[in-house]
mmCIF file with all atom_site columns, C-alpha atoms in Angstrom:
data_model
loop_
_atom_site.group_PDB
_atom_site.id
_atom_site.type_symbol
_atom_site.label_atom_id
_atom_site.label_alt_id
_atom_site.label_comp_id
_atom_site.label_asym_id
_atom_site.label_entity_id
_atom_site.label_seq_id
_atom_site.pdbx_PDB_ins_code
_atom_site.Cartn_x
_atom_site.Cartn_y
_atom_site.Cartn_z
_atom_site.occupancy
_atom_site.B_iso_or_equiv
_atom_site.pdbx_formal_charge
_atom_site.auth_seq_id
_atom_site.auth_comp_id
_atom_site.auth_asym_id
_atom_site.auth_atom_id
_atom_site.pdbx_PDB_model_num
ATOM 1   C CA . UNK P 1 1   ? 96.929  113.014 95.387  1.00 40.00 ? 83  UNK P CA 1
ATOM 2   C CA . UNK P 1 2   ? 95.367  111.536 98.401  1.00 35.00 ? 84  UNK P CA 1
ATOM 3   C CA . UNK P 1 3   ? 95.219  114.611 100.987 1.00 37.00 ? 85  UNK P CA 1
ATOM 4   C CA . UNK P 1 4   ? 95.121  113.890 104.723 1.00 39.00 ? 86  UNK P CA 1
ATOM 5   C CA . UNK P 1 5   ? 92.988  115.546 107.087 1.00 36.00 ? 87  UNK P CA 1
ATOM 6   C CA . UNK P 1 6   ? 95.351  117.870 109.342 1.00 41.00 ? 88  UNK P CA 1
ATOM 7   C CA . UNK P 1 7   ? 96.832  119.268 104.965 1.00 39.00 ? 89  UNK P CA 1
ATOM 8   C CA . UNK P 1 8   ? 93.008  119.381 103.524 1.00 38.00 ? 90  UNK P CA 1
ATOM 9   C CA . UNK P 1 9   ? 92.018  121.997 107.158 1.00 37.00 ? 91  UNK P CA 1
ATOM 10  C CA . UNK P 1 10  ? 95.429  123.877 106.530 1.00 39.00 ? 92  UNK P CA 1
ATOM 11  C CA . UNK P 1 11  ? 94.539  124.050 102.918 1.00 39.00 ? 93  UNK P CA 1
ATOM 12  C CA . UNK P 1 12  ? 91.746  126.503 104.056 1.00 38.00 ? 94  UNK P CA 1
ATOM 13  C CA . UNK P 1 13  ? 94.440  129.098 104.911 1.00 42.00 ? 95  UNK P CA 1
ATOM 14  C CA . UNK P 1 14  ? 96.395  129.246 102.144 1.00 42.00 ? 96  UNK P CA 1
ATOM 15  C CA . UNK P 1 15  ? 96.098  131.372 98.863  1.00 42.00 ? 97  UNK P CA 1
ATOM 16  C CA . UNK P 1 16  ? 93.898  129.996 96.252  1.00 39.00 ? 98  UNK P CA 1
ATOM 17  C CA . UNK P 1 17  ? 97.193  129.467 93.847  1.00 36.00 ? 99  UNK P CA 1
ATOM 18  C CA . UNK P 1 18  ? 99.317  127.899 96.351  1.00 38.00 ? 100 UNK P CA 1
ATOM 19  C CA . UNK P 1 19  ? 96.406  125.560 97.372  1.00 36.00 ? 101 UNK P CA 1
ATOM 20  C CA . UNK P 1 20  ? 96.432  124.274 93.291  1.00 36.00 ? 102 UNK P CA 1
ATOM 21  C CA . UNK P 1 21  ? 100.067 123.674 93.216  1.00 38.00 ? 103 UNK P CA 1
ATOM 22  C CA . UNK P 1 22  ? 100.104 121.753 96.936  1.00 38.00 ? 104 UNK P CA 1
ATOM 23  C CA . UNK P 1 23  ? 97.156  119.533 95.762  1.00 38.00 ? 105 UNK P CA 1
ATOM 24  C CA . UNK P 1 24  ? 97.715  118.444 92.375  1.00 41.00 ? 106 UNK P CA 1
ATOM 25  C CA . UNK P 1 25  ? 100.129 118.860 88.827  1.00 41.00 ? 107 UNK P CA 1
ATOM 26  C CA . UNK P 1 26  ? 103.069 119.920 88.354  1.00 43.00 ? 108 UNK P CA 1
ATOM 27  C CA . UNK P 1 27  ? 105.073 121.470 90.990  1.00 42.00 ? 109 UNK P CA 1
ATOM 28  C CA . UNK P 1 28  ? 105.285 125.799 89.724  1.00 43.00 ? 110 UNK P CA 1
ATOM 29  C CA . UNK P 1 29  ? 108.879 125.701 87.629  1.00 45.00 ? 111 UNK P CA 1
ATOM 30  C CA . UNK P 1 30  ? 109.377 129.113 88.756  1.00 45.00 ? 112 UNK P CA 1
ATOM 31  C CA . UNK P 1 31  ? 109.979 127.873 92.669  1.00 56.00 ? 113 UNK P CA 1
ATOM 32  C CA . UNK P 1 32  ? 112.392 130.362 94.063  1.00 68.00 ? 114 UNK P CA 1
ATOM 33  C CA . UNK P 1 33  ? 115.227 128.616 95.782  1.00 75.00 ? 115 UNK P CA 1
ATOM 34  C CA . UNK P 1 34  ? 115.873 128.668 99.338  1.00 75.00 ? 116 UNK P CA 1
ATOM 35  C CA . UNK P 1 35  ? 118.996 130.925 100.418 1.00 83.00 ? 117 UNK P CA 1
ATOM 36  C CA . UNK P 1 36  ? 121.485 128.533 102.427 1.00 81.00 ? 118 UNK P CA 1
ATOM 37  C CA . UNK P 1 37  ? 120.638 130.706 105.654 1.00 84.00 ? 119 UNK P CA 1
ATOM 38  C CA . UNK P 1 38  ? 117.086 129.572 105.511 1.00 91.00 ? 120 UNK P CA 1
ATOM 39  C CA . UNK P 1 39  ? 115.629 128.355 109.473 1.00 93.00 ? 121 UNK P CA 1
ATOM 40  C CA . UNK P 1 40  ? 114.407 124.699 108.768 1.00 93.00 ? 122 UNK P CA 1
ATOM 41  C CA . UNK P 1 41  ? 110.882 124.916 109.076 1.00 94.00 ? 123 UNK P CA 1
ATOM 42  C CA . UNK P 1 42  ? 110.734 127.066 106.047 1.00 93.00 ? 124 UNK P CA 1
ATOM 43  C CA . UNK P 1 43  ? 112.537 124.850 104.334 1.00 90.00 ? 125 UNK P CA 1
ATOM 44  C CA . UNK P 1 44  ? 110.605 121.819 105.475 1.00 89.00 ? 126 UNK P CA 1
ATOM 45  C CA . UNK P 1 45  ? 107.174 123.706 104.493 1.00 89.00 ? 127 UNK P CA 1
ATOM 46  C CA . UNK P 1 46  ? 108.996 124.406 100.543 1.00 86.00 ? 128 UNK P CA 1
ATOM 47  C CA . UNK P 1 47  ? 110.470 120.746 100.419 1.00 83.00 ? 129 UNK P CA 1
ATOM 48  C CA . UNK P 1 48  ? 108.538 118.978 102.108 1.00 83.00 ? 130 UNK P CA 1
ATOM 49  C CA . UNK P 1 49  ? 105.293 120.695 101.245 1.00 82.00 ? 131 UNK P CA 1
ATOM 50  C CA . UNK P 1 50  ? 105.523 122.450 98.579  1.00 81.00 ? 132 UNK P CA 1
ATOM 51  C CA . UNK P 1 51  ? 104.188 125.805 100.792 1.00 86.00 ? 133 UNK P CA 1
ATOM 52  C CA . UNK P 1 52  ? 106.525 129.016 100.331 1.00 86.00 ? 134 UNK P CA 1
ATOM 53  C CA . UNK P 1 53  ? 103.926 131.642 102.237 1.00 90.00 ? 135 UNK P CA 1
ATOM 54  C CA . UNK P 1 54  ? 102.641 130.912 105.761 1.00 93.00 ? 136 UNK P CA 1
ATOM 55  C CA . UNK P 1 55  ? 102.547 131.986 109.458 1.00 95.00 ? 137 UNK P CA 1
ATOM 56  C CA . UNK P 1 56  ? 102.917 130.593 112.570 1.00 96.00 ? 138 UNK P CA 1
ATOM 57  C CA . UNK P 1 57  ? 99.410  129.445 113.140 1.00 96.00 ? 139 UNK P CA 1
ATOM 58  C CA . UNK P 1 58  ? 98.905  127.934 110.219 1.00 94.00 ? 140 UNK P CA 1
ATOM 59  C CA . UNK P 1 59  ? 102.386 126.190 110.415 1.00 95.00 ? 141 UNK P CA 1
ATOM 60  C CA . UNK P 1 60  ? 101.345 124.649 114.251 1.00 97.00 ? 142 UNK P CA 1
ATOM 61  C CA . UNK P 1 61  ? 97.969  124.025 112.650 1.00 95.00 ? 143 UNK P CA 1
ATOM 62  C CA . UNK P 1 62  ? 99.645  121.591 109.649 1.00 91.00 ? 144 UNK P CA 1
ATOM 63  C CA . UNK P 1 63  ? 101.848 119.696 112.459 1.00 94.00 ? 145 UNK P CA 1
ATOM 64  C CA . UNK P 1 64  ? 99.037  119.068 115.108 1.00 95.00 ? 146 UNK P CA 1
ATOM 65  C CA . UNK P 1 65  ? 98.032  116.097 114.274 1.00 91.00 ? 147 UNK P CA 1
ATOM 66  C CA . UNK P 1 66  ? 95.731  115.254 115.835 1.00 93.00 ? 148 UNK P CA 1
ATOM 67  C CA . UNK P 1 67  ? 94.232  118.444 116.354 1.00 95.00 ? 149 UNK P CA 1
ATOM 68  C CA . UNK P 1 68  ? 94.733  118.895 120.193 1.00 96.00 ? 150 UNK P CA 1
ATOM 69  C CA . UNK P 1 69  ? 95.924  122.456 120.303 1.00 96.00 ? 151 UNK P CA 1
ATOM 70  C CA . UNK P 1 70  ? 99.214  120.858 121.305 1.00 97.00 ? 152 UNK P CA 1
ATOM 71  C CA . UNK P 1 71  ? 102.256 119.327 119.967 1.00 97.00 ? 153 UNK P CA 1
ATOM 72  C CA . UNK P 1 72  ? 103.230 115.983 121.994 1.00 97.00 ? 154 UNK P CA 1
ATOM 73  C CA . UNK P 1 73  ? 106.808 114.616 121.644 1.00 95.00 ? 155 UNK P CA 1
ATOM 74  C CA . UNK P 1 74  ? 105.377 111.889 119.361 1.00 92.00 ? 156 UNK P CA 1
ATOM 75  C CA . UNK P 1 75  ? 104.246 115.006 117.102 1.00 93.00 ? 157 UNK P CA 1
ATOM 76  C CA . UNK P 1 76  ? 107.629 116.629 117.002 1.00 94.00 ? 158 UNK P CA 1
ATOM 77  C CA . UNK P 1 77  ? 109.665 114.131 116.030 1.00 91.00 ? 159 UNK P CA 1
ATOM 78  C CA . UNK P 1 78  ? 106.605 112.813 112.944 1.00 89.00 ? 160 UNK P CA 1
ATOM 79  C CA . UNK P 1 79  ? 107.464 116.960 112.101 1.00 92.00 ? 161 UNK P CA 1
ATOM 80  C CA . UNK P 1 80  ? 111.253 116.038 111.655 1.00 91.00 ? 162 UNK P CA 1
ATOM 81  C CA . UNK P 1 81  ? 110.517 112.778 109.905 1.00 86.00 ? 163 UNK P CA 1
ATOM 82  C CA . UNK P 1 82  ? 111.742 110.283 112.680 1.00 87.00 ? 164 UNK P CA 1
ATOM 83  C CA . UNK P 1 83  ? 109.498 108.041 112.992 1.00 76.00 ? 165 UNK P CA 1
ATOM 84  C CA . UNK P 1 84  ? 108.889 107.104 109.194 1.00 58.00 ? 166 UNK P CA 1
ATOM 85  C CA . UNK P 1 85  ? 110.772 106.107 105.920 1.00 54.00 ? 167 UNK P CA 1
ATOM 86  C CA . UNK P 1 86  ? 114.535 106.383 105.861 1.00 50.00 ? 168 UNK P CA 1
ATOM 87  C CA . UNK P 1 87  ? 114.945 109.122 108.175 1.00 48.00 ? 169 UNK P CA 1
ATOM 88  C CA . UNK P 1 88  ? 114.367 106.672 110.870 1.00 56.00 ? 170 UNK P CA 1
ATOM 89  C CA . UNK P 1 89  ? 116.566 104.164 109.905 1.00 52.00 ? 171 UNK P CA 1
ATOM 90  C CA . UNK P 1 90  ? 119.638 106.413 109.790 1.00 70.00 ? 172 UNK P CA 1
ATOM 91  C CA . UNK P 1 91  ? 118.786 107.793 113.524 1.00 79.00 ? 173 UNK P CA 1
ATOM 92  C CA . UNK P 1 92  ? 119.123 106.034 117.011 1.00 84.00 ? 174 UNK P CA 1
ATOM 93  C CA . UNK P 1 93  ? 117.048 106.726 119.481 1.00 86.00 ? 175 UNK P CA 1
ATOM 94  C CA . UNK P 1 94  ? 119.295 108.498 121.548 1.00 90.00 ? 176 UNK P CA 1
ATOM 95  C CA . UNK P 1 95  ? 118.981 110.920 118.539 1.00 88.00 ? 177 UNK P CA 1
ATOM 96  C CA . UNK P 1 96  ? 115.809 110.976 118.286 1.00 88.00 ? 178 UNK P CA 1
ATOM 97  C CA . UNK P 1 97  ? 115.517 111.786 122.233 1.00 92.00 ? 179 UNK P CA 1
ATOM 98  C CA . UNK P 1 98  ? 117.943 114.322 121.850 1.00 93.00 ? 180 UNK P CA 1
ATOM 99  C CA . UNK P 1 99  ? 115.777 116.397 119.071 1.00 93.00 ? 181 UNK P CA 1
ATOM 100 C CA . UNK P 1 100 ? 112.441 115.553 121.492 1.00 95.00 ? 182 UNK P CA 1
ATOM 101 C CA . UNK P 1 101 ? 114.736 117.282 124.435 1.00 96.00 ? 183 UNK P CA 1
ATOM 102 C CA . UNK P 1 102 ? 116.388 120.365 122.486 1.00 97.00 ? 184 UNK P CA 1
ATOM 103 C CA . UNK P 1 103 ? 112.640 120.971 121.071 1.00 97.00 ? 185 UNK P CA 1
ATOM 104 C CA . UNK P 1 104 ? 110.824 121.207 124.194 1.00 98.00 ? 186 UNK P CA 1
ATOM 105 C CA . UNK P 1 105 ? 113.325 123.017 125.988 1.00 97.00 ? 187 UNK P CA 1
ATOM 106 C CA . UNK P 1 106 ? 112.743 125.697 123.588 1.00 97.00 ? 188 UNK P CA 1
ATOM 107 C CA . UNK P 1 107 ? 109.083 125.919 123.348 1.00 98.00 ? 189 UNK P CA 1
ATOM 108 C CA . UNK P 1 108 ? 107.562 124.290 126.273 1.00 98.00 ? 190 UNK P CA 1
ATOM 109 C CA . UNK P 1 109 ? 107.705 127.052 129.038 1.00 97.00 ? 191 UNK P CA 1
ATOM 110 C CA . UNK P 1 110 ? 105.465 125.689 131.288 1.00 97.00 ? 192 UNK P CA 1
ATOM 111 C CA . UNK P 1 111 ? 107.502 121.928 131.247 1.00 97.00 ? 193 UNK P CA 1
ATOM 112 C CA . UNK P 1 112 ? 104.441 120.183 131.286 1.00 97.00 ? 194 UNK P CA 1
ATOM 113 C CA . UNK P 1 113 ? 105.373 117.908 128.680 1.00 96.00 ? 195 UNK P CA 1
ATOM 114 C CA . UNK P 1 114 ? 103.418 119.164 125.306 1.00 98.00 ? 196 UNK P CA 1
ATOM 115 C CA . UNK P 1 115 ? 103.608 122.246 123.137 1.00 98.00 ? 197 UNK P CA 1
ATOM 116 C CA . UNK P 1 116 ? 100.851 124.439 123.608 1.00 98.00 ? 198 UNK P CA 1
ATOM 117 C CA . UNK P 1 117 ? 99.741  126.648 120.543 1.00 97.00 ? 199 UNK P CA 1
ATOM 118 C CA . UNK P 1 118 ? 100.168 129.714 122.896 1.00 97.00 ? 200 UNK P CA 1
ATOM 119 C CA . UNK P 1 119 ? 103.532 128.447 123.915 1.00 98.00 ? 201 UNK P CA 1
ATOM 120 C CA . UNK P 1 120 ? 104.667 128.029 120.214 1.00 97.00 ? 202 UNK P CA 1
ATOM 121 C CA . UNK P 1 121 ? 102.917 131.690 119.120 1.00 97.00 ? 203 UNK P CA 1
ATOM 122 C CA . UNK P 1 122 ? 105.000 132.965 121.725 1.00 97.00 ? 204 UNK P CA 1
ATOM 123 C CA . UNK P 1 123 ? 108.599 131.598 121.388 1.00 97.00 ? 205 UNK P CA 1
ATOM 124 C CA . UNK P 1 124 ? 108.200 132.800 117.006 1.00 96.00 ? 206 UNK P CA 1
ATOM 125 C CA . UNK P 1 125 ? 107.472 136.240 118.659 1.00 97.00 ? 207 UNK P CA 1
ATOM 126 C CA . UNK P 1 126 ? 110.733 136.238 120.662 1.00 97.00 ? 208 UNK P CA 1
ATOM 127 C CA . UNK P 1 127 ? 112.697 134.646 117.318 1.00 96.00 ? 209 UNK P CA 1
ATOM 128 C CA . UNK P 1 128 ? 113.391 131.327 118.518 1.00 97.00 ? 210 UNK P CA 1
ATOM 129 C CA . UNK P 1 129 ? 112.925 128.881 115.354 1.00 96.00 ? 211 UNK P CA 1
ATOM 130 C CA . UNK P 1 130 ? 112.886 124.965 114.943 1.00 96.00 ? 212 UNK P CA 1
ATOM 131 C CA . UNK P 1 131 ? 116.541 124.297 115.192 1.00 96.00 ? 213 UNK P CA 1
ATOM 132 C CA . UNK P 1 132 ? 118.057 122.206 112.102 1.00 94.00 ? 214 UNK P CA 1
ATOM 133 C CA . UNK P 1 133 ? 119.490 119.243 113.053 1.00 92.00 ? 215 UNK P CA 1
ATOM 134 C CA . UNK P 1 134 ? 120.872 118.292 109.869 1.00 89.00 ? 216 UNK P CA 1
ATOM 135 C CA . UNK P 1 135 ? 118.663 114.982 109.364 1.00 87.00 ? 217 UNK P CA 1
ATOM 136 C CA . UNK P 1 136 ? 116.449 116.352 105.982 1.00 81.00 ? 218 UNK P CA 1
ATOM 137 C CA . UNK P 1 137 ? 113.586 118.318 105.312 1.00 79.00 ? 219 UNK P CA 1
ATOM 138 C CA . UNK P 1 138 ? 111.776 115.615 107.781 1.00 69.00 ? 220 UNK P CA 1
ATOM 139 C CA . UNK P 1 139 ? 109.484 113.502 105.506 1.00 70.00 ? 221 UNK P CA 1
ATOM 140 C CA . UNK P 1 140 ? 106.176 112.607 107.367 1.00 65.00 ? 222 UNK P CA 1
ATOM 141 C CA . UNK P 1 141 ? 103.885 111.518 104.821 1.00 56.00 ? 223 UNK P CA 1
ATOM 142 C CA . UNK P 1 142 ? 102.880 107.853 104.013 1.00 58.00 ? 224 UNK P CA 1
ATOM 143 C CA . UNK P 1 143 ? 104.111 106.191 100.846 1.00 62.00 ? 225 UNK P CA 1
ATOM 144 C CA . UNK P 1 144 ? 101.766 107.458 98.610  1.00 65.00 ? 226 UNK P CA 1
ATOM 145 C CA . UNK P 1 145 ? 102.413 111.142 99.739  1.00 54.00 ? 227 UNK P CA 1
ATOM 146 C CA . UNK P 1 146 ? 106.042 111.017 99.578  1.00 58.00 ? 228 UNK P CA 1
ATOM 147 C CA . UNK P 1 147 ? 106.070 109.597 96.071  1.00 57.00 ? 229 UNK P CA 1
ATOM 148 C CA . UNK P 1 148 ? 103.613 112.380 94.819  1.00 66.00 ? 230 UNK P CA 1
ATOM 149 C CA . UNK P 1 149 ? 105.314 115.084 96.301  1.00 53.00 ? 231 UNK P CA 1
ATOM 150 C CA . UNK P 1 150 ? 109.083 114.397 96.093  1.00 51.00 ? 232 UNK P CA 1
ATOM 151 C CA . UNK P 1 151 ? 108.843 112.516 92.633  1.00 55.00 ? 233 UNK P CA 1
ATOM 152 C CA . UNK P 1 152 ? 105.942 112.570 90.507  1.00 57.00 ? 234 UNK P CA 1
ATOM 153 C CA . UNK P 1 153 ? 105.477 116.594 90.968  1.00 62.00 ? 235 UNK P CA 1
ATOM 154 C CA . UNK P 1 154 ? 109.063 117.060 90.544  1.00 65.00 ? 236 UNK P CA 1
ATOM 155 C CA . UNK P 1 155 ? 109.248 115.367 86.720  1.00 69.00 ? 237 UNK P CA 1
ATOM 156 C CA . UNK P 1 156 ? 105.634 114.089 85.918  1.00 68.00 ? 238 UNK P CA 1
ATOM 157 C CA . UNK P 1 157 ? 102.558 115.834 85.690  1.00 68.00 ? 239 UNK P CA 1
ATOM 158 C CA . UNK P 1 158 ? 98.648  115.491 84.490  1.00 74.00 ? 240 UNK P CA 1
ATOM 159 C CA . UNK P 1 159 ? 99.510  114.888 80.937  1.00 75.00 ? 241 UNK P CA 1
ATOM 160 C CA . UNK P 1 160 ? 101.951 111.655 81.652  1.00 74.00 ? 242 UNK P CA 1
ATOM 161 C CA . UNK P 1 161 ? 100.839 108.563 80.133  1.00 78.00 ? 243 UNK P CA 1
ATOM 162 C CA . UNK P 1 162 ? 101.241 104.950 82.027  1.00 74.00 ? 244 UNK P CA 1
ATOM 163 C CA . UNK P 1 163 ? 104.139 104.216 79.730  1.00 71.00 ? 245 UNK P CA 1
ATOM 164 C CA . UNK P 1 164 ? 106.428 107.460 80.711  1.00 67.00 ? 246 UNK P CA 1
ATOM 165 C CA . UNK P 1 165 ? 106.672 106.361 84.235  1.00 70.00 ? 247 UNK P CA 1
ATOM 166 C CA . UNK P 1 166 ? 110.109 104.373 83.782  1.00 66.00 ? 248 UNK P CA 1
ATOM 167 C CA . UNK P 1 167 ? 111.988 106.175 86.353  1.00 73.00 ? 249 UNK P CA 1
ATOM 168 C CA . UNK P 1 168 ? 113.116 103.993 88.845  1.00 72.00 ? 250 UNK P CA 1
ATOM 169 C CA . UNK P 1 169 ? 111.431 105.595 91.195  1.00 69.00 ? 251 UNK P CA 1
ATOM 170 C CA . UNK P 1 170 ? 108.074 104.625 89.513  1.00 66.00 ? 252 UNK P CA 1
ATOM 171 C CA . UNK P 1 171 ? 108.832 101.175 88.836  1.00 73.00 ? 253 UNK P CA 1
ATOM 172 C CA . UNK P 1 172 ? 109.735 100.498 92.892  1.00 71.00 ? 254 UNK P CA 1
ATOM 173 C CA . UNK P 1 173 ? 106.338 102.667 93.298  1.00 58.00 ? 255 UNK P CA 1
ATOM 174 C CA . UNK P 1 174 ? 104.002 100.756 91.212  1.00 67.00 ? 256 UNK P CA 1
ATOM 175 C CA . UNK P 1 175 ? 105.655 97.307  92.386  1.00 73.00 ? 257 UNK P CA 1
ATOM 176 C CA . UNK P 1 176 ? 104.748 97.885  95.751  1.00 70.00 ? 258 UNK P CA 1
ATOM 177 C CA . UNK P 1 177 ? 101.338 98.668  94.798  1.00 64.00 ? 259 UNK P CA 1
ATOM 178 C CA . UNK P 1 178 ? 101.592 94.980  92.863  1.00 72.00 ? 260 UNK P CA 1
ATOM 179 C CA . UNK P 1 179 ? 102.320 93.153  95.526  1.00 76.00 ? 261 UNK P CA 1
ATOM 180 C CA . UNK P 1 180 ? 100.082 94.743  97.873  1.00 70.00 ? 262 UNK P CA 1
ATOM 181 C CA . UNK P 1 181 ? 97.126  93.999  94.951  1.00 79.00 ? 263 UNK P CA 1
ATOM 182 C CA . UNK P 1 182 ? 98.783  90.123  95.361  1.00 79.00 ? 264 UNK P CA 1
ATOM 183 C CA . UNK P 1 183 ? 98.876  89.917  98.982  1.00 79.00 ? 265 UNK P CA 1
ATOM 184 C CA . UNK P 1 184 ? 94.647  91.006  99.132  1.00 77.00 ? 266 UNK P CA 1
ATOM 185 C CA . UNK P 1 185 ? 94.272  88.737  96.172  1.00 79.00 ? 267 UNK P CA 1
ATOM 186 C CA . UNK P 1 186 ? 95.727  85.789  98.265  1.00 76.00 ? 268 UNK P CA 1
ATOM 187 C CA . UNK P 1 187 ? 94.505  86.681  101.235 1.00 78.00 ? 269 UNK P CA 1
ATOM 188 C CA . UNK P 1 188 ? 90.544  86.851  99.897  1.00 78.00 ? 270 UNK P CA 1
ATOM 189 C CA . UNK P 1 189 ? 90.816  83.657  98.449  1.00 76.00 ? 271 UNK P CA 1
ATOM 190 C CA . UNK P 1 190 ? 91.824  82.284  101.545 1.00 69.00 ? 272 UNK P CA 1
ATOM 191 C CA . UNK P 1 191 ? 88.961  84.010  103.553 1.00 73.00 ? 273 UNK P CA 1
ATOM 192 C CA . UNK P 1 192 ? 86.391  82.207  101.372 1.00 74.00 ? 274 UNK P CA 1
ATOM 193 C CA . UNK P 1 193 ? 87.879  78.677  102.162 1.00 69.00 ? 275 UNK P CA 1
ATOM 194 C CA . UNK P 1 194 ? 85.915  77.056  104.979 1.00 62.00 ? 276 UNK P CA 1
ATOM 195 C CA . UNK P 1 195 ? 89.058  75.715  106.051 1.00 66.00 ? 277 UNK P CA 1
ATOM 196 C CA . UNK P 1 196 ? 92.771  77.070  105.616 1.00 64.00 ? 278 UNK P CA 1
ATOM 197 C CA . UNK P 1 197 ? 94.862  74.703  105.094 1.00 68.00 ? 279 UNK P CA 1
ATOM 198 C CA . UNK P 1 198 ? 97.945  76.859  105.442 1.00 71.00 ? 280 UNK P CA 1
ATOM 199 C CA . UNK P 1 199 ? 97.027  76.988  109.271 1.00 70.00 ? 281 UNK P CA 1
ATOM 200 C CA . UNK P 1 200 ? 96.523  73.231  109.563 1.00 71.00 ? 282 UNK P CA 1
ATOM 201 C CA . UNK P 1 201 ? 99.554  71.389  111.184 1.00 75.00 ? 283 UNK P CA 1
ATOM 202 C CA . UNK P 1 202 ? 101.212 68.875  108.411 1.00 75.00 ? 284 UNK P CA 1
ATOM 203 C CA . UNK P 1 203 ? 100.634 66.256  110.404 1.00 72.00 ? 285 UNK P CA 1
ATOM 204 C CA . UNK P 1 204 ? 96.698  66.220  110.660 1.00 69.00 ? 286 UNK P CA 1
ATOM 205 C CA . UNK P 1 205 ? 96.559  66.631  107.328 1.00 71.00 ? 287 UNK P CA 1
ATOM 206 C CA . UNK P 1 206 ? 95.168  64.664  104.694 1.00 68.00 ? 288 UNK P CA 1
ATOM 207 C CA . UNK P 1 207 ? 97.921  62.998  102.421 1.00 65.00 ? 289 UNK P CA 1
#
């Protein structure tokens, strides 16, 4: 699995056990399953990655990502998955302003347009909690990620041999990774040509 930065540092927090299962294999069989009262952001952290035991810290930590110390409105709405894969297709963006708006007004005290780590340390001392806004676990990992962690883990593991992966989740997987392989294929053997035809107007060119 192909960790990104912000997952590798939060990593470092995490119990040796938990780390194993987040990184690589199978996901652990004996996952308990989330009650139907559970707040969101524990069941974003179980779903979405595969995390059952953390704190507040470490759950800002995993969701700044850019590691300012604060959570922008560009970072909360990544967190709920609105700005990638299907999530974002299925929202409009008075939607997604509308999750931006009820966010901040919970956590940003000071109104100054980003979530401080204090502010956020705070507000999970009082109780307040990410609301759920019914739109998923919020997916916010590329391709590659999302694949690992919502398929592969789920019904695949270290031992699976090229020929087992028939779901069709795996073929539409692999065939994007084809056509990307096609696409720099083509696009190298254009490089090398001194001249690209395919950029040439039709009619200055030779017939």
């Amino acid at each position: 699995m192909i960790l990104h930065l912000p997952i590798a540092l939060f990593a470092l927090l995490l119990p040796p056990t938990t780390v194993l299962a987040h990184r690589g294999g199978k996901a652990p069989a004996a996952q308990e399953p989330l009650s139907p009262d559970t707040d969101w952001a524990t069941r974003h952290m179980a779903e979405e990655h595969h995390i059952a035991n953390f704190d507040p810290g470490a759950f800002f930590s995993l969701h700044d990502y850019d590691s300012s110390g604060g959570w922008t409105p560009d970072e909360v709405r990544r967190t709920y998955g609105l700005d990638d894969g299907a999530a974002a297709v299925a929202v409009d963006p008075d939607q997604r302003e509308q999750v931006t708006r009820e966010v901040f007004a919970l956590l940003d005290a000071d109104k100054n347009g980003v979530v401080e780590r204090e502010e956020w340390m705070a507000a999970c001392e009082a109780g307040v909690r990410l609301p759920d806004f019914g739109l998923g676990p919020g997916h916010h990992g590329d391709d590659e990620y999302e694949y690992e962690i919502h398929h592969f883990e789920k019904f695949h593991d270290e031992n699976t041999k090229e020929e087992d992966l028939i779901h069709p989740e795996d073929i539409a997987h692999f065939a994007k990774h084809d056509r990307e392989e096609a696409e720099a294929e083509r696009q190298e053997v254009l490089n090398r040509q001194a001249i690209n035809e395919a950029n040439i107007p039709l009619k200055f060119r030779r017939q």
